[in-house]
PDB file of N, CA and C in Angstrom:
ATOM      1  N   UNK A   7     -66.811  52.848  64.846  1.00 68.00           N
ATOM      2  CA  UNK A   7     -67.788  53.611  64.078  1.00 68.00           C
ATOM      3  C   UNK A   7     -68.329  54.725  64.968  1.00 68.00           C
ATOM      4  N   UNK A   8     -68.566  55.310  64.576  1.00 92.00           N
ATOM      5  CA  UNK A   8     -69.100  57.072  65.194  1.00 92.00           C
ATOM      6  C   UNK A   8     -70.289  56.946  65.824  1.00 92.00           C
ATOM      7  N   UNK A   9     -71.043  57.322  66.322  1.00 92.00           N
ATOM      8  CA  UNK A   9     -72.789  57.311  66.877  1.00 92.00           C
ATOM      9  C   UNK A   9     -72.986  58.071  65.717  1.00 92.00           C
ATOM     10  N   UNK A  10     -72.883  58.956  64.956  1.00 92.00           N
ATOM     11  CA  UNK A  10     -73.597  59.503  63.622  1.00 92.00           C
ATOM     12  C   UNK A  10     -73.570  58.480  63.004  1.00 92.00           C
ATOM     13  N   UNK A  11     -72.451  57.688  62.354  1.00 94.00           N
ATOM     14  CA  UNK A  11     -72.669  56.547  61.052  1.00 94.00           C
ATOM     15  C   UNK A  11     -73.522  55.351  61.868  1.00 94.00           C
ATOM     16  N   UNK A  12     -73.707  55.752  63.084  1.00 93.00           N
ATOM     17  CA  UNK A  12     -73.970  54.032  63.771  1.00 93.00           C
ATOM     18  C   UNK A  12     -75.435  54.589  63.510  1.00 93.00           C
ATOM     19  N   UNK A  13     -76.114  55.494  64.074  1.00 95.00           N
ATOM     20  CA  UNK A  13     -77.237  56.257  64.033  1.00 95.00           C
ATOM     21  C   UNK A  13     -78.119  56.181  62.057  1.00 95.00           C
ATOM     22  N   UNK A  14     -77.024  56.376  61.798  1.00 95.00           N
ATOM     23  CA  UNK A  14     -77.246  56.542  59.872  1.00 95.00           C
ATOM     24  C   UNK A  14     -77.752  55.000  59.462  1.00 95.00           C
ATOM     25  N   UNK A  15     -76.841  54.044  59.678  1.00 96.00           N
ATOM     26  CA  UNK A  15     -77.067  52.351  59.804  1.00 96.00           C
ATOM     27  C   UNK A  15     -78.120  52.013  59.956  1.00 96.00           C
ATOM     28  N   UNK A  16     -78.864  52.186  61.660  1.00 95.00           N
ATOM     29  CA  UNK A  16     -79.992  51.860  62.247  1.00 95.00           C
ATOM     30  C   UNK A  16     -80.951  52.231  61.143  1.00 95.00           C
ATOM     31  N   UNK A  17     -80.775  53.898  60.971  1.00 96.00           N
ATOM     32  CA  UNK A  17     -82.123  54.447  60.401  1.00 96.00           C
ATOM     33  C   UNK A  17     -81.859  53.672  59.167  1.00 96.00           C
ATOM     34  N   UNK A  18     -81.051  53.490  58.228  1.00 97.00           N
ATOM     35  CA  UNK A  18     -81.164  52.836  56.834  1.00 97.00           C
ATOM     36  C   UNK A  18     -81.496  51.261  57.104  1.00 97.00           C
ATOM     37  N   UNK A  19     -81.476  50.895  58.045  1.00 97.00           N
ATOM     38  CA  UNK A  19     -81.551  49.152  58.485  1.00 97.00           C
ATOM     39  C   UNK A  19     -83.071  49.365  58.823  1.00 97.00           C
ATOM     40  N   UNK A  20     -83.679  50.056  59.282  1.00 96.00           N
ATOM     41  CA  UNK A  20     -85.225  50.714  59.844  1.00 96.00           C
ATOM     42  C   UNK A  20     -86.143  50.580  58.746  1.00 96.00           C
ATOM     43  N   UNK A  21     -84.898  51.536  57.562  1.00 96.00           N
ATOM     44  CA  UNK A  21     -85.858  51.810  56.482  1.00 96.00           C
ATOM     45  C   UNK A  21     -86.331  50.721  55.318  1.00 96.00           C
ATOM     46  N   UNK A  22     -85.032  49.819  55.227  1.00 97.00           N
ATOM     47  CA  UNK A  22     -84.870  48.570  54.401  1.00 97.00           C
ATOM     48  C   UNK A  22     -86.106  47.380  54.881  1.00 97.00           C
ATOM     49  N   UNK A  23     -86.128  47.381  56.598  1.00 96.00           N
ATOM     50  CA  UNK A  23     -87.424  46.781  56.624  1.00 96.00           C
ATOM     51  C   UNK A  23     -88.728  46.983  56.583  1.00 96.00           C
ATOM     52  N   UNK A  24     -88.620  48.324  56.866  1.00 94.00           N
ATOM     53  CA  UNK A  24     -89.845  48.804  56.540  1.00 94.00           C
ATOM     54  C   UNK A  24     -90.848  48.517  55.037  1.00 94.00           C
ATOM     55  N   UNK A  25     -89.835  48.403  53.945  1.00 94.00           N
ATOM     56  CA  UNK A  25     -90.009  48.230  52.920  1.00 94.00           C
ATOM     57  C   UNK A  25     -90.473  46.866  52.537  1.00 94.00           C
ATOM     58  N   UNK A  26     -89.847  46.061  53.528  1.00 95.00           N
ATOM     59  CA  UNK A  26     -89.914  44.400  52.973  1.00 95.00           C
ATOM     60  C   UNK A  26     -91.110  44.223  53.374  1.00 95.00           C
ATOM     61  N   UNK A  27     -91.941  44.767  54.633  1.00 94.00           N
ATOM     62  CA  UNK A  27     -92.904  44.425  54.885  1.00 94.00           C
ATOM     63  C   UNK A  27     -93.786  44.707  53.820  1.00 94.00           C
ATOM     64  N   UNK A  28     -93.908  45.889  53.811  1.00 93.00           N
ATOM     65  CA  UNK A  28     -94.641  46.957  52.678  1.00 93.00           C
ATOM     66  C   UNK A  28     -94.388  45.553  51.663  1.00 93.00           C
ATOM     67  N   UNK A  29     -93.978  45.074  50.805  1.00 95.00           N
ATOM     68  CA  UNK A  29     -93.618  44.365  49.889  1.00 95.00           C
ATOM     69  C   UNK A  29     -94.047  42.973  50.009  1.00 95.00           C
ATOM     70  N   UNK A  30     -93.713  42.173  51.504  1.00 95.00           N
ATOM     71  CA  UNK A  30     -94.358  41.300  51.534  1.00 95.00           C
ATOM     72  C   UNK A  30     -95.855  41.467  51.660  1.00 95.00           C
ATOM     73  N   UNK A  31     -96.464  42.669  52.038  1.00 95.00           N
ATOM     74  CA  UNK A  31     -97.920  42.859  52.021  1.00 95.00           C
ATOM     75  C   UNK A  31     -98.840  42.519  50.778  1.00 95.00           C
ATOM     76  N   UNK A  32     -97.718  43.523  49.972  1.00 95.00           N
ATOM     77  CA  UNK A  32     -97.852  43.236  48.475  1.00 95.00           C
ATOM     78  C   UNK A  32     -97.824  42.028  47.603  1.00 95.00           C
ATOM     79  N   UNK A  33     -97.189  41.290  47.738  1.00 96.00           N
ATOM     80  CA  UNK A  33     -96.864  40.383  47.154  1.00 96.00           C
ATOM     81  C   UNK A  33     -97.506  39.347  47.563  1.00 96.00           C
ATOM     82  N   UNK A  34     -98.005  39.313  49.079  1.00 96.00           N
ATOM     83  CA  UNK A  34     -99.587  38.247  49.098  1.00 96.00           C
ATOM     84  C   UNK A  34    -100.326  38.715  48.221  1.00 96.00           C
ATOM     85  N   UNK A  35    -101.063  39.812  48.464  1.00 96.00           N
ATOM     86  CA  UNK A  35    -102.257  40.072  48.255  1.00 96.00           C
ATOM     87  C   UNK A  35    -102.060  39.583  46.062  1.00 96.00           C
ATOM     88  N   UNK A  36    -100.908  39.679  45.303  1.00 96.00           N
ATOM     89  CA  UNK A  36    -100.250  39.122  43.828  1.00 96.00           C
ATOM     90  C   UNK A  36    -101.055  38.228  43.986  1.00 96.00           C
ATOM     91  N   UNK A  37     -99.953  36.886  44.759  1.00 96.00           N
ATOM     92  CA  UNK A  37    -100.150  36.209  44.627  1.00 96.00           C
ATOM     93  C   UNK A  37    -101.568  35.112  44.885  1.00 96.00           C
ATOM     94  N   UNK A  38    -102.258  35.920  45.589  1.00 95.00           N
ATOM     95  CA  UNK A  38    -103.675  35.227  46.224  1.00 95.00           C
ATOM     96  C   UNK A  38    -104.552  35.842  44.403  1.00 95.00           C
ATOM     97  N   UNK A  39    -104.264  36.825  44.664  1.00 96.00           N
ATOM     98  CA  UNK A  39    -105.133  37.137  43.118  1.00 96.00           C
ATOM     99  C   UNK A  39    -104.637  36.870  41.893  1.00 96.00           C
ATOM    100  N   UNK A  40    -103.987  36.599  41.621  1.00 94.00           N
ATOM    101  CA  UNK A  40    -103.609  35.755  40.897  1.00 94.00           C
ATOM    102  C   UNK A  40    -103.555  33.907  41.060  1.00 94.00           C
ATOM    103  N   UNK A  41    -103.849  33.627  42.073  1.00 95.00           N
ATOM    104  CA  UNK A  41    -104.188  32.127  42.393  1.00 95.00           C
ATOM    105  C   UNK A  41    -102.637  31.347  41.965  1.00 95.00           C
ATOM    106  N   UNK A  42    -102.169  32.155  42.615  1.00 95.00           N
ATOM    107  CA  UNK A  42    -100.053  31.773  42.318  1.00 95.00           C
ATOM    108  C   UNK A  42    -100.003  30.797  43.788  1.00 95.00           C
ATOM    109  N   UNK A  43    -100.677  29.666  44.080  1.00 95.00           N
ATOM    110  CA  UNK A  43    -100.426  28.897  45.617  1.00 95.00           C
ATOM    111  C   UNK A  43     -98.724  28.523  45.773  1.00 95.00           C
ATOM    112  N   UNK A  44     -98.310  28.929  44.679  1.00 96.00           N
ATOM    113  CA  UNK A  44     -96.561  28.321  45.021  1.00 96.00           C
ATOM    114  C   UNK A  44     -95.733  29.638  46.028  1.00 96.00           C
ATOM    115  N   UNK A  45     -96.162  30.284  45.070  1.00 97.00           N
ATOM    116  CA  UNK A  45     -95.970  31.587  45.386  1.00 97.00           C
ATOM    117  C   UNK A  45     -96.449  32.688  46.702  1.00 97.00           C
ATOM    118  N   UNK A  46     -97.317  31.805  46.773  1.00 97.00           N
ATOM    119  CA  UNK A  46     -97.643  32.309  48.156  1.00 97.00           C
ATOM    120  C   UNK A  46     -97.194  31.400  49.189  1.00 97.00           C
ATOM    121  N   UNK A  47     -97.362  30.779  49.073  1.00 97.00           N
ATOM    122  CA  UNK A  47     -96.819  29.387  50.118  1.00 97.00           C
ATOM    123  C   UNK A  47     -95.481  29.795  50.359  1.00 97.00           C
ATOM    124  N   UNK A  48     -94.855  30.425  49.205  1.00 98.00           N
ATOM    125  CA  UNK A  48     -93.548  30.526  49.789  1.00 98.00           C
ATOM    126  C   UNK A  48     -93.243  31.796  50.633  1.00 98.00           C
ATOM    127  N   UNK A  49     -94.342  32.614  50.933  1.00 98.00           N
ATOM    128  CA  UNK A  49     -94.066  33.700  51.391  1.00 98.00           C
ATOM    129  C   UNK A  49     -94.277  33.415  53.226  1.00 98.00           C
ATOM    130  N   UNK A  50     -94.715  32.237  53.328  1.00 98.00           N
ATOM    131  CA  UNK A  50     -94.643  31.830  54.948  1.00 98.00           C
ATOM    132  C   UNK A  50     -93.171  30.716  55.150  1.00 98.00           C
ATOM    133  N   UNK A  51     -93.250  30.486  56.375  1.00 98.00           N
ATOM    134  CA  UNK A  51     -91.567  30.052  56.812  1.00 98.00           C
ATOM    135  C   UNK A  51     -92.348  28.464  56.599  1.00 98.00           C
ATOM    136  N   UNK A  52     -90.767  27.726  56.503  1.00 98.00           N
ATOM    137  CA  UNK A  52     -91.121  26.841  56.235  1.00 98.00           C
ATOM    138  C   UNK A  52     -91.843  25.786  56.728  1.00 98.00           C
ATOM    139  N   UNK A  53     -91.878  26.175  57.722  1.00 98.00           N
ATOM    140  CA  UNK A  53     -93.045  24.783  59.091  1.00 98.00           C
ATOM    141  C   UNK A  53     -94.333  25.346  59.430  1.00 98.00           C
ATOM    142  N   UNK A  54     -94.678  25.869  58.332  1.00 98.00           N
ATOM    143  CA  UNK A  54     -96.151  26.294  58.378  1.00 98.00           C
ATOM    144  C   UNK A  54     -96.817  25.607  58.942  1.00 98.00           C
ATOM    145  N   UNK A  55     -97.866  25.792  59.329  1.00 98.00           N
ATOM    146  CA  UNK A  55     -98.617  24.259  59.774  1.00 98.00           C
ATOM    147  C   UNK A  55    -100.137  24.957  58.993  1.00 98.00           C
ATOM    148  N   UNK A  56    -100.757  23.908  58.641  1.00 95.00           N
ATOM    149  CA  UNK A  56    -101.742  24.451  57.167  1.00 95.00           C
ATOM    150  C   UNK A  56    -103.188  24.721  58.246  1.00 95.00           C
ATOM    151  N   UNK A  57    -104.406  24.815  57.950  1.00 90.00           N
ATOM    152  CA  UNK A  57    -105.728  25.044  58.236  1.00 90.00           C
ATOM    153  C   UNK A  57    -106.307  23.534  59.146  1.00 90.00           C
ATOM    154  N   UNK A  58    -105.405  22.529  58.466  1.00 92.00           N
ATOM    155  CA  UNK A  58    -106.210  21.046  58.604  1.00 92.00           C
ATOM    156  C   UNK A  58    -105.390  20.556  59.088  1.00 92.00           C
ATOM    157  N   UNK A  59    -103.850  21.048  59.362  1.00 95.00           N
ATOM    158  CA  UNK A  59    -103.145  20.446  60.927  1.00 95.00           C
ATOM    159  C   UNK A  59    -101.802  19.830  60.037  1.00 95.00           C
ATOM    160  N   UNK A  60    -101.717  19.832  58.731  1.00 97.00           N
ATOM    161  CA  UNK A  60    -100.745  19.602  58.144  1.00 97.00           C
ATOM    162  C   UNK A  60     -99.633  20.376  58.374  1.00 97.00           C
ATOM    163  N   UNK A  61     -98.413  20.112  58.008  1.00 97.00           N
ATOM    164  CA  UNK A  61     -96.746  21.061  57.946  1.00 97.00           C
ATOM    165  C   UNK A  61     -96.179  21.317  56.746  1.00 97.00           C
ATOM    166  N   UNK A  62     -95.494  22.497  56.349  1.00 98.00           N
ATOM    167  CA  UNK A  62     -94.959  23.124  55.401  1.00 98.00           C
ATOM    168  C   UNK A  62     -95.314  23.555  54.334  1.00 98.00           C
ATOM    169  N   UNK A  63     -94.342  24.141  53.215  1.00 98.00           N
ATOM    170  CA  UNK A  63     -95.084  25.000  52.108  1.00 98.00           C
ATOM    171  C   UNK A  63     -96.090  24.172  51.150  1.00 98.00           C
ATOM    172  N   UNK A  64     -95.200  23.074  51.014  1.00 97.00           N
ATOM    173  CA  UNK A  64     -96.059  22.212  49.842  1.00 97.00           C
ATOM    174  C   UNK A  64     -97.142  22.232  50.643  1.00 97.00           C
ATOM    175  N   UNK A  65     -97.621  21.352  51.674  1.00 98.00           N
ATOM    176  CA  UNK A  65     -99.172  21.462  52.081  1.00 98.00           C
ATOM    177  C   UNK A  65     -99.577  22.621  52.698  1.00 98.00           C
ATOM    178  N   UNK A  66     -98.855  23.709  52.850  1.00 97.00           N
ATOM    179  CA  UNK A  66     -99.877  25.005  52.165  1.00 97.00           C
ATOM    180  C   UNK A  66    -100.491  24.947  50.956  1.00 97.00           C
ATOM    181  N   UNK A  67     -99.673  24.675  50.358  1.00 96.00           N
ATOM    182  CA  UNK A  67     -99.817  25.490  48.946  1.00 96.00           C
ATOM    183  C   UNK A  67    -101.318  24.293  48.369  1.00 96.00           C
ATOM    184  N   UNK A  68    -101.005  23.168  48.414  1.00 96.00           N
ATOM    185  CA  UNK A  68    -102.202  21.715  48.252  1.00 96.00           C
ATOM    186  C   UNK A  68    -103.755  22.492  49.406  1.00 96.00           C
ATOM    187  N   UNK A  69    -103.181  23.239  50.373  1.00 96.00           N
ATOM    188  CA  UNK A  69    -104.393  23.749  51.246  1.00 96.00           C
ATOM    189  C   UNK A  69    -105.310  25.012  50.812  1.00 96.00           C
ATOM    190  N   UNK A  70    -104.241  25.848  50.114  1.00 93.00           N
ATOM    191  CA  UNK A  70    -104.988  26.700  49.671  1.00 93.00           C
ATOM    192  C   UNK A  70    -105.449  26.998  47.809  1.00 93.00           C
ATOM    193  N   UNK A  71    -105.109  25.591  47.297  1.00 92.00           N
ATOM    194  CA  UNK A  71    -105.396  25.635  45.636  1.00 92.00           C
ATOM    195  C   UNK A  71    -107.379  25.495  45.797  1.00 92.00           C
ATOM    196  N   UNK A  72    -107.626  24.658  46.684  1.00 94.00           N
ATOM    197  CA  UNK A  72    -108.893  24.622  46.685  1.00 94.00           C
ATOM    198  C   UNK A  72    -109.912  25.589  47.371  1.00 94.00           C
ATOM    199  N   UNK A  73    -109.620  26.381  48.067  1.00 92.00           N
ATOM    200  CA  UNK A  73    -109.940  27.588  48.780  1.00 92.00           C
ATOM    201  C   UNK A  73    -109.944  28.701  47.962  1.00 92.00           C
ATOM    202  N   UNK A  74    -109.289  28.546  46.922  1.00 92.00           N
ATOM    203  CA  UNK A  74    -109.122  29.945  46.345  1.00 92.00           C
ATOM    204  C   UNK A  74    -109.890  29.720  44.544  1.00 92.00           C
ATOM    205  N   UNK A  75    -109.518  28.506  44.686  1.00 90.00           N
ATOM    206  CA  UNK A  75    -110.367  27.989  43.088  1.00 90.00           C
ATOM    207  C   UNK A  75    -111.801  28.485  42.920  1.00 90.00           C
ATOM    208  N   UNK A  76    -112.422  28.687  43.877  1.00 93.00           N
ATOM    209  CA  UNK A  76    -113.718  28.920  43.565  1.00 93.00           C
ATOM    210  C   UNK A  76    -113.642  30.495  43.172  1.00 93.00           C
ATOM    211  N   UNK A  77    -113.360  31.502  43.372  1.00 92.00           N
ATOM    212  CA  UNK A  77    -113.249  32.703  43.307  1.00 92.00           C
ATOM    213  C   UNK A  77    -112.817  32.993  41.654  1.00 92.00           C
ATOM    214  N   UNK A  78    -113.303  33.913  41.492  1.00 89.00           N
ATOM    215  CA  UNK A  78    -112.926  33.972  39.152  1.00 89.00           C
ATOM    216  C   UNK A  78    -112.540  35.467  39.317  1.00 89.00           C
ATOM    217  N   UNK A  79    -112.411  35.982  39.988  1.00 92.00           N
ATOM    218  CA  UNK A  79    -111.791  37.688  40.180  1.00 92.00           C
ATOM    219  C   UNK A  79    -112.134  38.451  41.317  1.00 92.00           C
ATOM    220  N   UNK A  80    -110.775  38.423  42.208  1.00 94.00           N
ATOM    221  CA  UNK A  80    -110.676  39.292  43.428  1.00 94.00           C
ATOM    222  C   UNK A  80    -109.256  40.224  43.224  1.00 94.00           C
ATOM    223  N   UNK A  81    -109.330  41.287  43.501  1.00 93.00           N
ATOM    224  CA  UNK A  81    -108.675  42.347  43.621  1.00 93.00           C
ATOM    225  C   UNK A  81    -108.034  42.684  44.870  1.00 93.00           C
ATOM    226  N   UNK A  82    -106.948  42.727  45.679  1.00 93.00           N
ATOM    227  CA  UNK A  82    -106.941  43.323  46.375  1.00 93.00           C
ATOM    228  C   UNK A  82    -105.817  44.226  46.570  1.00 93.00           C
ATOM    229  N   UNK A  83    -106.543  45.266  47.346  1.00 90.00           N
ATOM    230  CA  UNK A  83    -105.312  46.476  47.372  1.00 90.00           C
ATOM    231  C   UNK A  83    -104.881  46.916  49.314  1.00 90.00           C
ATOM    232  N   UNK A  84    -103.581  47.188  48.839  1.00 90.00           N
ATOM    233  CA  UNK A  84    -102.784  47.338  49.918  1.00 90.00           C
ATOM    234  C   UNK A  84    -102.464  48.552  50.410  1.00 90.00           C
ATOM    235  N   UNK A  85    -102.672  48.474  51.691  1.00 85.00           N
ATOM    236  CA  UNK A  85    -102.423  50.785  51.954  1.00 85.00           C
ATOM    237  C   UNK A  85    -102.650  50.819  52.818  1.00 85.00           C
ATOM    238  N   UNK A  86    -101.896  51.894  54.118  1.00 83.00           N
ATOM    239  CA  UNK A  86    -102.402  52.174  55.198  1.00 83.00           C
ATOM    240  C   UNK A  86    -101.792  51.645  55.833  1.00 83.00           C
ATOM    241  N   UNK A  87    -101.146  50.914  55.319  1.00 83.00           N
ATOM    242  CA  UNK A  87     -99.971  50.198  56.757  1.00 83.00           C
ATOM    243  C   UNK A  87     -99.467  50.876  57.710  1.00 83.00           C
ATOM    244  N   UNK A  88     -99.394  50.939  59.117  1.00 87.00           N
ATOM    245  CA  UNK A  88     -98.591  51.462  59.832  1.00 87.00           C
ATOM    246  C   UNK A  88     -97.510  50.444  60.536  1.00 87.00           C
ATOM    247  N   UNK A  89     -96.548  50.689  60.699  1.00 89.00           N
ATOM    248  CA  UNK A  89     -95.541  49.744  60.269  1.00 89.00           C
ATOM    249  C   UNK A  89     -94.390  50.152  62.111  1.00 89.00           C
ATOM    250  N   UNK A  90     -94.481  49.518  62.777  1.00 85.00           N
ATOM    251  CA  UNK A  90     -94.006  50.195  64.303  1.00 85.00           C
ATOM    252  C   UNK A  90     -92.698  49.419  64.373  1.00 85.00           C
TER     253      UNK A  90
END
């Protein structure tokens, strides 16, 4: 492969993550406002370890149904990322 197409790669491989972040940013902030705990839980790896010393998504997700239950409308917005 050429240093131009190898160069072209990087930057499109650069740009593809750049995006996922951007996206996973997004897609917490869904799922927390919307009170989606599956859904968020799944957005961490799988050996999470929870607030109270527990492991993985399911006891995320059991950790944060009650943390977030109390709340009846939060908004949040995403922007400003700088992304290195």
């Amino acid at each position: 492969m050429t240093d131009v197409l190898e160069d072209l790669l990087a930057r499109v491989e650069r740009l593809e993550a750049t995006e996922q972040i951007r996206q996973l940013a997004a897609r917490y902030a869904l799922a927390l406002d919307s009170r989606d705990v599956e859904t968020l839980a799944a957005l961490f790896v799988p050996d999470v370890v929870t607030g109270d010393g527990r492991e993985g998504r399911a006891a995320l997700a059991e950790w944060f149904d009650p943390i977030l239950r109390p709340y009846r409308i939060t908004f949040h917005l995403i922007g400003n990322h700088v992304i290195k």
